[in-house]
PDB file of C-alpha atoms in Angstrom:
ATOM      1  CA  UNK A   1      -9.305  86.941-104.510  1.00  0.00           C
ATOM      2  CA  UNK A   2     -11.727  87.770-101.654  1.00  0.00           C
ATOM      3  CA  UNK A   3     -11.493  84.333-100.175  1.00  0.00           C
ATOM      4  CA  UNK A   4      -7.682  84.732 -99.942  1.00  0.00           C
ATOM      5  CA  UNK A   5      -7.995  88.153 -98.358  1.00  0.00           C
ATOM      6  CA  UNK A   6     -10.543  86.845 -95.803  1.00  0.00           C
ATOM      7  CA  UNK A   7      -8.076  83.863 -95.011  1.00  0.00           C
ATOM      8  CA  UNK A   8      -5.189  86.388 -94.626  1.00  0.00           C
ATOM      9  CA  UNK A   9      -7.362  88.668 -92.356  1.00  0.00           C
ATOM     10  CA  UNK A  10      -8.204  85.583 -90.188  1.00  0.00           C
ATOM     11  CA  UNK A  11     -11.827  85.610 -90.871  1.00  0.00           C
ATOM     12  CA  UNK A  12     -12.862  82.009 -91.376  1.00  0.00           C
ATOM     13  CA  UNK A  13     -16.632  82.157 -91.139  1.00  0.00           C
ATOM     14  CA  UNK A  14     -18.327  84.384 -93.624  1.00  0.00           C
ATOM     15  CA  UNK A  15     -21.246  84.289 -96.129  1.00  0.00           C
ATOM     16  CA  UNK A  16     -21.410  85.022 -99.826  1.00  0.00           C
ATOM     17  CA  UNK A  17     -24.621  86.385-101.545  1.00  0.00           C
ATOM     18  CA  UNK A  18     -25.239  86.451-105.208  1.00  0.00           C
ATOM     19  CA  UNK A  19     -26.474  90.056-104.799  1.00  0.00           C
ATOM     20  CA  UNK A  20     -23.045  91.028-103.616  1.00  0.00           C
ATOM     21  CA  UNK A  21     -20.491  88.820-105.408  1.00  0.00           C
ATOM     22  CA  UNK A  22     -17.441  90.959-104.564  1.00  0.00           C
ATOM     23  CA  UNK A  23     -18.286  90.943-100.846  1.00  0.00           C
ATOM     24  CA  UNK A  24     -18.004  88.612 -97.929  1.00  0.00           C
ATOM     25  CA  UNK A  25     -20.237  89.036 -94.878  1.00  0.00           C
ATOM     26  CA  UNK A  26     -19.467  87.910 -91.275  1.00  0.00           C
ATOM     27  CA  UNK A  27     -19.967  88.759 -87.573  1.00  0.00           C
ATOM     28  CA  UNK A  28     -17.574  90.905 -85.552  1.00  0.00           C
ATOM     29  CA  UNK A  29     -17.752  90.229 -81.846  1.00  0.00           C
ATOM     30  CA  UNK A  30     -21.242  88.591 -82.407  1.00  0.00           C
ATOM     31  CA  UNK A  31     -22.992  91.938 -82.429  1.00  0.00           C
ATOM     32  CA  UNK A  32     -21.795  93.682 -85.611  1.00  0.00           C
ATOM     33  CA  UNK A  33     -22.111  92.564 -89.143  1.00  0.00           C
ATOM     34  CA  UNK A  34     -19.077  93.251 -91.388  1.00  0.00           C
ATOM     35  CA  UNK A  35     -19.627  93.559 -95.124  1.00  0.00           C
ATOM     36  CA  UNK A  36     -16.084  93.325 -96.540  1.00  0.00           C
ATOM     37  CA  UNK A  37     -15.769  94.207-100.306  1.00  0.00           C
ATOM     38  CA  UNK A  38     -13.068  94.830-102.862  1.00  0.00           C
ATOM     39  CA  UNK A  39     -13.667  98.127-104.695  1.00  0.00           C
ATOM     40  CA  UNK A  40     -11.998 100.060-107.607  1.00  0.00           C
ATOM     41  CA  UNK A  41     -14.108 103.186-107.281  1.00  0.00           C
ATOM     42  CA  UNK A  42     -15.763 104.787-104.205  1.00  0.00           C
ATOM     43  CA  UNK A  43     -19.119 104.811-105.949  1.00  0.00           C
ATOM     44  CA  UNK A  44     -19.356 101.089-105.589  1.00  0.00           C
ATOM     45  CA  UNK A  45     -19.983 101.640-101.784  1.00  0.00           C
ATOM     46  CA  UNK A  46     -23.334 103.244-102.799  1.00  0.00           C
ATOM     47  CA  UNK A  47     -24.351 100.245-104.903  1.00  0.00           C
ATOM     48  CA  UNK A  48     -23.376  97.855-101.962  1.00  0.00           C
ATOM     49  CA  UNK A  49     -25.254 100.059 -99.340  1.00  0.00           C
ATOM     50  CA  UNK A  50     -28.381 100.049-101.426  1.00  0.00           C
ATOM     51  CA  UNK A  51     -28.556  96.277-101.585  1.00  0.00           C
ATOM     52  CA  UNK A  52     -28.115  95.647 -97.857  1.00  0.00           C
ATOM     53  CA  UNK A  53     -31.587  96.376 -96.533  1.00  0.00           C
ATOM     54  CA  UNK A  54     -33.166  93.801 -98.906  1.00  0.00           C
ATOM     55  CA  UNK A  55     -30.723  91.297 -97.646  1.00  0.00           C
ATOM     56  CA  UNK A  56     -31.616  91.696 -93.960  1.00  0.00           C
ATOM     57  CA  UNK A  57     -33.763  88.570 -93.538  1.00  0.00           C
ATOM     58  CA  UNK A  58     -31.476  86.499 -95.557  1.00  0.00           C
ATOM     59  CA  UNK A  59     -28.508  87.312 -93.495  1.00  0.00           C
ATOM     60  CA  UNK A  60     -30.292  87.044 -90.056  1.00  0.00           C
ATOM     61  CA  UNK A  61     -31.552  83.630 -90.970  1.00  0.00           C
ATOM     62  CA  UNK A  62     -28.055  82.364 -91.813  1.00  0.00           C
ATOM     63  CA  UNK A  63     -26.068  84.303 -89.180  1.00  0.00           C
ATOM     64  CA  UNK A  64     -28.153  83.338 -86.150  1.00  0.00           C
ATOM     65  CA  UNK A  65     -28.832  80.105 -84.558  1.00  0.00           C
ATOM     66  CA  UNK A  66     -32.319  78.718 -84.940  1.00  0.00           C
ATOM     67  CA  UNK A  67     -33.376  79.654 -81.397  1.00  0.00           C
ATOM     68  CA  UNK A  68     -32.757  83.299 -82.025  1.00  0.00           C
ATOM     69  CA  UNK A  69     -34.468  83.517 -85.479  1.00  0.00           C
ATOM     70  CA  UNK A  70     -37.872  84.110 -83.964  1.00  0.00           C
ATOM     71  CA  UNK A  71     -36.683  87.005 -81.791  1.00  0.00           C
ATOM     72  CA  UNK A  72     -34.680  88.601 -84.650  1.00  0.00           C
ATOM     73  CA  UNK A  73     -37.674  88.421 -86.994  1.00  0.00           C
ATOM     74  CA  UNK A  74     -39.998  90.119 -84.671  1.00  0.00           C
ATOM     75  CA  UNK A  75     -37.922  92.282 -82.278  1.00  0.00           C
ATOM     76  CA  UNK A  76     -34.963  93.791 -84.247  1.00  0.00           C
ATOM     77  CA  UNK A  77     -36.047  96.850 -86.287  1.00  0.00           C
ATOM     78  CA  UNK A  78     -34.352  97.475 -89.617  1.00  0.00           C
ATOM     79  CA  UNK A  79     -32.778 100.729 -88.178  1.00  0.00           C
ATOM     80  CA  UNK A  80     -30.935  98.612 -85.471  1.00  0.00           C
ATOM     81  CA  UNK A  81     -29.885  96.174 -87.998  1.00  0.00           C
ATOM     82  CA  UNK A  82     -28.385  98.730 -90.236  1.00  0.00           C
ATOM     83  CA  UNK A  83     -26.769 100.646 -87.370  1.00  0.00           C
ATOM     84  CA  UNK A  84     -24.658  97.627 -86.393  1.00  0.00           C
ATOM     85  CA  UNK A  85     -23.412  97.088 -89.913  1.00  0.00           C
ATOM     86  CA  UNK A  86     -20.126  97.956 -91.270  1.00  0.00           C
ATOM     87  CA  UNK A  87     -19.157  98.123 -94.941  1.00  0.00           C
ATOM     88  CA  UNK A  88     -15.387  97.701 -95.041  1.00  0.00           C
ATOM     89  CA  UNK A  89     -14.283  98.727 -98.485  1.00  0.00           C
ATOM     90  CA  UNK A  90     -10.780  97.326 -99.534  1.00  0.00           C
ATOM     91  CA  UNK A  91      -9.033  99.282-102.285  1.00  0.00           C
ATOM     92  CA  UNK A  92      -5.529  98.094-103.399  1.00  0.00           C
ATOM     93  CA  UNK A  93      -3.568 100.743-105.223  1.00  0.00           C
ATOM     94  CA  UNK A  94      -0.856 100.328-107.654  1.00  0.00           C
ATOM     95  CA  UNK A  95       0.671 103.792-107.402  1.00  0.00           C
ATOM     96  CA  UNK A  96      -0.116 107.152-105.682  1.00  0.00           C
ATOM     97  CA  UNK A  97      -2.297 108.228-108.683  1.00  0.00           C
ATOM     98  CA  UNK A  98      -4.740 105.429-108.055  1.00  0.00           C
ATOM     99  CA  UNK A  99      -5.363 106.313-104.411  1.00  0.00           C
ATOM    100  CA  UNK A 100      -8.627 107.877-103.385  1.00  0.00           C
ATOM    101  CA  UNK A 101      -8.325 111.351-102.210  1.00  0.00           C
ATOM    102  CA  UNK A 102      -8.779 111.852 -98.353  1.00  0.00           C
ATOM    103  CA  UNK A 103     -11.662 114.404 -98.864  1.00  0.00           C
ATOM    104  CA  UNK A 104     -13.618 111.758-100.977  1.00  0.00           C
ATOM    105  CA  UNK A 105     -12.956 108.984 -98.424  1.00  0.00           C
ATOM    106  CA  UNK A 106     -14.159 111.351 -95.606  1.00  0.00           C
ATOM    107  CA  UNK A 107     -17.433 111.960 -97.485  1.00  0.00           C
ATOM    108  CA  UNK A 108     -18.212 108.307 -97.557  1.00  0.00           C
ATOM    109  CA  UNK A 109     -16.997 107.497 -94.080  1.00  0.00           C
ATOM    110  CA  UNK A 110     -19.123 110.351 -92.538  1.00  0.00           C
ATOM    111  CA  UNK A 111     -22.234 109.002 -94.308  1.00  0.00           C
ATOM    112  CA  UNK A 112     -23.560 106.420 -91.875  1.00  0.00           C
ATOM    113  CA  UNK A 113     -27.221 106.246 -93.186  1.00  0.00           C
ATOM    114  CA  UNK A 114     -27.274 102.539 -94.191  1.00  0.00           C
ATOM    115  CA  UNK A 115     -24.084 101.435 -92.450  1.00  0.00           C
ATOM    116  CA  UNK A 116     -20.858 102.760 -91.049  1.00  0.00           C
ATOM    117  CA  UNK A 117     -18.319 102.800 -93.824  1.00  0.00           C
ATOM    118  CA  UNK A 118     -14.661 102.049 -93.368  1.00  0.00           C
ATOM    119  CA  UNK A 119     -12.325 102.443 -96.361  1.00  0.00           C
ATOM    120  CA  UNK A 120      -8.982 100.821 -96.229  1.00  0.00           C
ATOM    121  CA  UNK A 121      -6.482 101.526 -98.940  1.00  0.00           C
ATOM    122  CA  UNK A 122      -3.465  99.323 -99.201  1.00  0.00           C
ATOM    123  CA  UNK A 123      -0.522  98.378-101.453  1.00  0.00           C
ATOM    124  CA  UNK A 124       0.281  94.999-100.106  1.00  0.00           C
ATOM    125  CA  UNK A 125      -1.224  92.375 -97.945  1.00  0.00           C
ATOM    126  CA  UNK A 126       0.843  93.149 -94.759  1.00  0.00           C
ATOM    127  CA  UNK A 127      -0.371  96.876 -94.950  1.00  0.00           C
ATOM    128  CA  UNK A 128      -3.932  95.658 -95.334  1.00  0.00           C
ATOM    129  CA  UNK A 129      -3.753  93.312 -92.290  1.00  0.00           C
ATOM    130  CA  UNK A 130      -2.116  96.079 -90.201  1.00  0.00           C
ATOM    131  CA  UNK A 131      -4.816  98.718 -91.143  1.00  0.00           C
ATOM    132  CA  UNK A 132      -7.608  96.189 -90.689  1.00  0.00           C
ATOM    133  CA  UNK A 133      -6.531  95.432 -87.259  1.00  0.00           C
ATOM    134  CA  UNK A 134      -5.944  99.096 -86.399  1.00  0.00           C
ATOM    135  CA  UNK A 135      -9.409 100.105 -87.567  1.00  0.00           C
ATOM    136  CA  UNK A 136     -11.506  97.114 -86.547  1.00  0.00           C
ATOM    137  CA  UNK A 137      -9.637  95.660 -83.560  1.00  0.00           C
ATOM    138  CA  UNK A 138      -7.934  98.532 -81.751  1.00  0.00           C
ATOM    139  CA  UNK A 139      -8.000  96.565 -78.534  1.00  0.00           C
ATOM    140  CA  UNK A 140      -5.370  94.162 -79.893  1.00  0.00           C
ATOM    141  CA  UNK A 141      -2.952  97.034 -80.282  1.00  0.00           C
ATOM    142  CA  UNK A 142      -3.604  98.065 -76.664  1.00  0.00           C
ATOM    143  CA  UNK A 143      -3.408  94.479 -75.487  1.00  0.00           C
ATOM    144  CA  UNK A 144       0.166  94.214 -76.979  1.00  0.00           C
ATOM    145  CA  UNK A 145       1.490  96.587 -74.226  1.00  0.00           C
ATOM    146  CA  UNK A 146       2.690  95.018 -71.124  1.00  0.00           C
ATOM    147  CA  UNK A 147       0.750  95.680 -68.011  1.00  0.00           C
ATOM    148  CA  UNK A 148       2.010  96.405 -64.490  1.00  0.00           C
ATOM    149  CA  UNK A 149       3.166  93.212 -62.692  1.00  0.00           C
ATOM    150  CA  UNK A 150       2.090  94.463 -59.256  1.00  0.00           C
ATOM    151  CA  UNK A 151      -0.754  96.367 -57.769  1.00  0.00           C
ATOM    152  CA  UNK A 152       1.034  96.719 -54.453  1.00  0.00           C
ATOM    153  CA  UNK A 153       1.839 100.471 -54.222  1.00  0.00           C
ATOM    154  CA  UNK A 154       5.142  99.952 -52.511  1.00  0.00           C
ATOM    155  CA  UNK A 155       6.432  97.708 -55.412  1.00  0.00           C
ATOM    156  CA  UNK A 156       5.113  99.788 -58.272  1.00  0.00           C
ATOM    157  CA  UNK A 157       7.915 100.750 -60.578  1.00  0.00           C
ATOM    158  CA  UNK A 158       7.070 104.281 -61.739  1.00  0.00           C
ATOM    159  CA  UNK A 159       9.689 104.227 -64.429  1.00  0.00           C
ATOM    160  CA  UNK A 160       7.926 101.188 -65.946  1.00  0.00           C
ATOM    161  CA  UNK A 161       4.709 103.330 -65.873  1.00  0.00           C
ATOM    162  CA  UNK A 162       6.510 106.205 -67.543  1.00  0.00           C
ATOM    163  CA  UNK A 163       7.862 103.845 -70.271  1.00  0.00           C
ATOM    164  CA  UNK A 164       4.408 102.361 -70.802  1.00  0.00           C
ATOM    165  CA  UNK A 165       2.800 105.696 -71.166  1.00  0.00           C
ATOM    166  CA  UNK A 166       5.484 106.762 -73.613  1.00  0.00           C
ATOM    167  CA  UNK A 167       4.976 103.620 -75.720  1.00  0.00           C
ATOM    168  CA  UNK A 168       1.241 104.287 -75.936  1.00  0.00           C
ATOM    169  CA  UNK A 169       1.860 108.000 -76.702  1.00  0.00           C
ATOM    170  CA  UNK A 170       4.270 106.894 -79.517  1.00  0.00           C
ATOM    171  CA  UNK A 171       1.562 104.569 -81.052  1.00  0.00           C
ATOM    172  CA  UNK A 172      -1.122 107.233 -80.890  1.00  0.00           C
ATOM    173  CA  UNK A 173       1.297 109.872 -82.556  1.00  0.00           C
ATOM    174  CA  UNK A 174       2.211 107.378 -85.280  1.00  0.00           C
ATOM    175  CA  UNK A 175      -1.397 106.278 -86.025  1.00  0.00           C
ATOM    176  CA  UNK A 176      -2.880 109.942 -85.820  1.00  0.00           C
TER     177      UNK A 176
END
């Protein structure tokens, strides 16, 4: 199931470790590590987080090209490694009763000790893809807005600017 989800999310290059069989691990923008997992209970996030420090060397050896391995081994402290790590916990719910409570989610997402935690609850794949992009690639939403065609102050259409700002405001209100 995870391989299907990764394909749907457009993540083609990922790693699998026997220590975390329900997770797939990959790079985001070449400087962040995503640990994407399917969960049924929030407590599973704790189990995943506890295993990550011991996987550091294994991950770095496979994610970096051979020229960088020497630098990674000696120069990146574990605190930096864990700071740039995101546990993305995916929870598919069947009905409202099986959703996690917002207060419980907030408790986990505020705890950034081992990694930043992002919990995405979804009912169907389209909702998962939409929320994944919104939370991990917000620049894609902003890039979808048209930009001004002219920088010449005499040719700037202020109605176009007003419409653009209104569209952005609508997205922010809807997302918030």
